[in-house]
Amino acid sequence: MIKFRAWDKEEKEWLSIRTIGFDDDGSLVKWELLQSTGLKDKHGVEIFEGDVLEIPVAIDTETLNGEVVFEDGIFGVKDVLDGWGFDIGLVPLIEIILAKKVIIVGNIYEHPHLLEGDNG
C-alpha cells in the first residue's frame, strides 16, 4: 500500500488523510502531499518525502543533513555534499540507507533551519 501524509500550507500543520480532494485543474492548492519512501531510519521510523535526514560521514564522525525528495523516478537526497564542494546531484536513498545508519531529525516544513549552512 502506498502511504501519504499531508502538510497544510495555510494552517502550517500536519493533516490526517482520509480522502483527497483536487481543484478543477487537478492541483492540491492547500496541501503538500508527501509520499512514503517505504524505507525506515535506524530507529524504525518511516521516511517520507520532505523529511530531513542526518547522515553519518566516515570522516571525523561528522554528519550531514539532507532533504528526502522524489525526482527522476526515485527517492533520494539531493545535493547532500554541496557544503563540502561536491556537486553530485541526487543520491538514491536506498544507497544511503544501506550504507549508513541515518535518522530523521525533522522535516522541511517545521525545521527548515536544519538545511541551512553548515549543518553537521
Backbone as a ProteinNet text record, in pm:
[ID]
protein_1_A
[PRIMARY]
MIKFRAWDKEEKEWLSIRTIGFDDDGSLVKWELLQSTGLKDKHGVEIFEGDVLEIPVAIDTETLNGEVVFEDGIFGVKDVLDGWGFDIGLVPLIEIILAKKVIIVGNIYEHPHLLEGDNG
[TERTIARY]
83.3	0	88.7	54.6	126.6	71.7	161.7	121.1	156.5	71.9	94.9	73.2	129.1	94.5	82	17.4	-6.6	25	87.5	118.1	23.7	-49.5	-140.6	-57.8	-44.4	40.6	-14.4	-145.1	-205.4	-204.2	-246	-253.8	-120	-27	106	98.3	27.9	14.7	-4.6	24.4	4.9	-142.4	-187.3	-326.2	-337.2	-445.3	-477.9	-549.9	-503.2	-560.3	-662.9	-782.3	-887	-923.4	-942.6	-969.8	-890.5	-874.6	-801.2	-893.9	-904.1	-985.3	-896.5	-925.4	-845.8	-926.4	-857.4	-922.1	-951.3	-1025.3	-1062.2	-942.1	-830.2	-711.2	-627.7	-674.3	-604.1	-500	-489.5	-385.7	-437.7	-344.9	-374.1	-329.8	-417.8	-380	-334.9	-409.7	-387.2	-287.1	-262.1	-179.3	-56	41.4	158.6	148.1	124.5	107.9	243.9	280.8	413.8	402.1	478.2	470.1	575.1	538.5	633.5	733.1	857.7	960.1	953.8	884.9	883.3	1005.4	1093.4	1214.4	1202.2	1286	1283.1	1422.7	1427.3	1556.2	1604.1	1717.7	1774.4	1688.6	1592.2	1500.4	1369	1358.3	1236.9	1126.3	1159.4	1061	1053	931.2	909.2	955.4	1025.2	1080	987.2	952.6	867	943.1	890.9	940.2	933.9	1030.1	1030.2	1095.8	1125.9	1197.9	1341.9	1400.6	1542	1613.8	1711.5	1788.4	1924.6	1968.8	2105.7	2183.6	2284.3	2358.8	2501.7	2544.5	2682.5	2781.6	2893.3	3000.7	3122	3190	3302.2	3414.6	3428.8	3539.3	3508.5	3592.9	3583.5	3447.7	3376.7	3244.1	3149.4	3159.7	3068.8	2939.3	2838.3	2712.1	2673.1	2594.3	2537.2	2386.8	2314.2	2169.2	2127.9	2027.2	1977	1827.8	1763.7	1619.2	1586.4	1487.2	1438.8	1346.3	1375.9	1296.3	1261.6	1160.5	1128.5	1154.6	1254.5	1297.1	1347.2	1315.6	1360.1	1320.5	1205.5	1153.4	1209.6	1292.7	1348.2	1343.6	1343.3	1359.9	1508.8	1547.9	1688.6	1710.1	1837.8	1878.4	1958.1	1913.2	1971.3	2076.4	2187.4	2292.9	2344.8	2347.5	2386.7	2532.5	2618.9	2760.4	2800.3	2703.5	2735	2824.2	2799.5	2877.3	3023.9	3054.5	3191.8	3255.6	3186.2	3240.6	3216.8	3131.2	3098.6	2965	2957.6	2832.3	2792.7	2727	2692.3	2543.6	2465.5	2322.4	2247.1	2162.4	2073.4	2141.3	2146	2198.2	2077	2063.1	1947.7	1939.3	1820.6	1800.2	1836.5	1807	1837.2	1987.1	2071.6	2216.8	2258.8	2197	2230	2183	2062.1	2006	2088.9	2129.4	2206.4	2346.8	2403.4	2541.3	2554.9	2454.2	2466.7	2348.1	2368	2261.5	2204.1	2110.7	2052.9	1938.1	1914.2	1798.4	1724.3	1593.8	1512.8	1530.3	1573.2	1592.7	1486.8	1401.7	1296.4	1238.3	1178.9	1124.7	1138.4	1120.6	1145.3	1041.4	928.7	821.1	835	862.5	874.1	1018.1	1115.1	1256.1	1344.2	1310.2	1390.3	1534	1557.3	1691.7	1790.4	1740.9	1829.8	1904.6	1859.2	1924.2	2006.6	2017.7	2090	2235.8	2323.8	2465.4	2530.5	2624.2	2697.8	2610.8	2551.7	2456.6	2507.1	2631.8	2682.8	2746.5
-117.4	0	125	221.2	347.8	437	490.2	576.3	721.1	811.5	954.1	1025.1	1143.2	1237.3	1373.3	1466.8	1596.8	1709.9	1814.3	1935.7	2044.6	2105	2214.5	2342.4	2396.7	2513	2639.9	2648.5	2767.7	2761.5	2648.6	2632.7	2592.3	2548.4	2504.4	2393.6	2286.6	2171.1	2045.2	1929.2	1801.2	1765.4	1702.3	1661.4	1510	1462.8	1321.7	1302.1	1210.8	1192.9	1080	1112	1011.4	1004.9	1122.8	1133.8	1252	1256	1365.1	1436.2	1568.1	1647.3	1736.1	1742	1821.5	1940.2	2048.2	2159.3	2117.3	2200.7	2169.1	2140.9	2206.8	2185.5	2066.4	1996.4	1877.2	1904.5	2030	2062.5	2053.2	2038.7	2040.5	2176.8	2273.7	2410.8	2427	2373.9	2398.8	2303	2190.8	2088.7	2056.9	2006.4	1947	1798	1716.8	1572.7	1505.6	1427	1367	1215.8	1145.9	1000.1	934.4	821.5	739.7	678.1	666.2	601.7	450	401.2	257.8	212.7	307.4	277.7	337.9	289.1	337.6	379.7	472.7	513.9	410.5	436.8	335.6	309.6	398	378.8	314.9	277.9	214.8	311.9	441.9	544.1	554.1	551.6	556.3	690.4	685.2	804.3	849.3	978.6	1039.4	1147.3	1180.9	1299.2	1416.7	1506.4	1624.8	1604.7	1480	1457	1503.6	1547.2	1582.4	1470.1	1411.4	1300.9	1349.1	1296.6	1315.8	1193.9	1219.4	1112.1	1111.2	1002.1	994.5	992.3	1060.3	1062.7	998.7	913.7	837.9	927.7	1045.2	1134.1	1203.6	1183.6	1252.7	1239.7	1136.5	1112.3	1231.6	1305.5	1417.7	1366.7	1453.7	1421.1	1533.7	1498.4	1594.8	1577.1	1685.6	1677.6	1689.7	1615	1620.8	1597.6	1662.5	1650.7	1532.7	1454.5	1343.8	1400.6	1367.1	1414.5	1297	1315.5	1219	1290.6	1243	1310.8	1207.5	1229.3	1138.6	993.3	974.7	840.9	766.9	834.1	767.2	859.9	798.6	874.9	892	1010.6	1034.7	1152.8	1183	1300.9	1386	1509	1595.9	1688.7	1701.4	1797.8	1784.1	1662.7	1641.6	1679	1671.8	1703.4	1840.1	1925	2057.4	2138.3	2130.5	2206.6	2166.2	2051.4	2003.7	2025.2	2095.3	2125.3	2018.3	1922.2	1817.7	1849.2	1833.4	1854.3	1720.5	1636.3	1503.3	1487.1	1591.4	1585.5	1493.9	1409.9	1323.5	1190.3	1157.8	1028.3	941.4	825	739	706.3	721	698.7	556.7	460.3	321.1	301.7	372.8	362.3	419.4	529.3	591.4	503.3	450.1	365.5	238.5	175.9	51.7	75.3	191.9	218.3	283.7	354.7	434.9	415.2	450.1	448.3	589.2	622.4	756.3	767.8	890.6	916.9	1039.1	1040.5	1156.3	1258.8	1380.4	1485.2	1594	1585.8	1685	1676.7	1787.8	1795.9	1939	1957.4	2088.6	2193.1	2152.4	2246	2301.1	2214.7	2256.6	2289.3	2240.3	2255.4	2294.7	2400	2436.3	2474.4	2519	2558.1	2441.1	2318.5	2201.9	2188.3	2258.8	2250.6	2374.3	2466.9	2591.3	2577.3	2627.3	2638.2	2509	2521.1	2405.7	2336.7	2223.8	2157.6	2026.9	2002.8	1877.5	1893.2
0	0	0	-81.9	-85.3	25.3	108.2	219	187.1	234.2	217.7	350.5	360.9	466.2	398.8	465.6	402.7	499.1	444.9	519.1	470.8	562.7	530.6	522.3	400.4	377.6	441.8	457.9	518	670.5	725.7	871.4	933.2	847.9	890.1	995.7	956.6	1045	961.1	1022.1	955.5	956.6	849	835.1	837.1	890.8	881.6	748.5	667.1	533.5	534.2	494.4	474.6	327	267.5	124	70.5	-59.3	-122.7	-219.7	-206.6	-298.4	-383.5	-511.7	-604.5	-655.1	-692.3	-761	-904.2	-975.7	-1113.9	-1203.1	-1176.4	-1258.9	-1212.4	-1108.8	-1060.9	-954.6	-909.6	-812	-668.6	-577.9	-434.5	-382.6	-385.6	-353.5	-209.2	-117.9	23.7	88.4	27.8	90.4	8	78	15.1	45	-57.4	-40.8	-52.5	48	56.1	68.2	-14.5	-20.6	67.5	125.1	199.7	102.5	147.4	65.4	77.4	180.1	207.7	286.3	321.7	398.2	537.4	629.5	767.5	810.9	907.5	961.7	1063.9	1129.4	1219.5	1342.9	1370.3	1483.1	1440	1312.1	1262.4	1225	1213.8	1178	1025.8	973.6	829.4	771.4	658.5	594	481.6	482.9	381.3	304.9	186.7	116.8	213.7	203.4	288.6	423.4	460.2	585.1	569	679.1	681.5	754.9	686.8	744.2	790.1	903.5	948.1	900.1	817	751.3	804.2	868.1	916.9	800.9	821.9	723.2	789.2	717.6	774.1	825.3	767.8	804.5	937	1036.2	1164.9	1233	1206.4	1265.5	1254.7	1146.2	1121.6	1060.1	1060.3	995	900.7	801.9	708.3	709.5	690.1	679.7	534.5	495.1	358.2	352.9	254.9	235.4	145.5	184.6	102.4	-5	-131.3	-244.8	-335.3	-419.5	-524.6	-655.7	-728.5	-850.2	-950.8	-1075.3	-1182.3	-1154.6	-1089.4	-1066.3	-946.9	-864.8	-746.5	-624.9	-506.9	-383.8	-362	-320.7	-296.6	-205.6	-183.1	-107.6	-204.5	-222.1	-324	-263.8	-334.8	-301.9	-159.2	-107.7	32	57.7	-42	-21.8	-75.8	-109.5	-163	-69.9	60.1	157.3	160.9	106.6	102.8	-34.1	-122.6	-253.9	-358.3	-331	-427.9	-493.2	-623.5	-696.3	-757.2	-675.8	-725.2	-750.1	-721.5	-750	-655.7	-713	-635.2	-602.1	-472.6	-428.8	-395.3	-459.4	-429.7	-280.6	-224.3	-81.4	-40.9	-124.2	-90.4	-68.2	-144.5	-125.9	8.7	48.6	177.2	292.4	281.8	388	405.3	295.5	303.5	358.3	330.4	368.7	506.1	551.2	673.3	766.9	890.6	991.6	1002.6	916.2	914.1	1014	1058.8	1143.9	1090.2	1112.8	1077.3	1188.8	1152.5	1252.7	1242.8	1141.4	1124.3	985	942.1	806.8	757	626.9	566.3	604	656.9	690.5	831.6	926.8	1066.1	1106.6	1031.6	1069.6	950.1	875.5	757.6	792.4	914.9	957.8	953.3	955.1	952.5	820.8	717.6	586.8	555	648.3	624.4	663	575.1	606.3	648.7	741.6	793.6	896.8	857.2	945.3	1002.2	997.9	1051.5	1184.6
[MASK]
++++++++++++++++++++++++++++++++++++++++++++++++++++++++++++++++++++++++++++++++++++++++++++++++++++++++++++++++++++++++

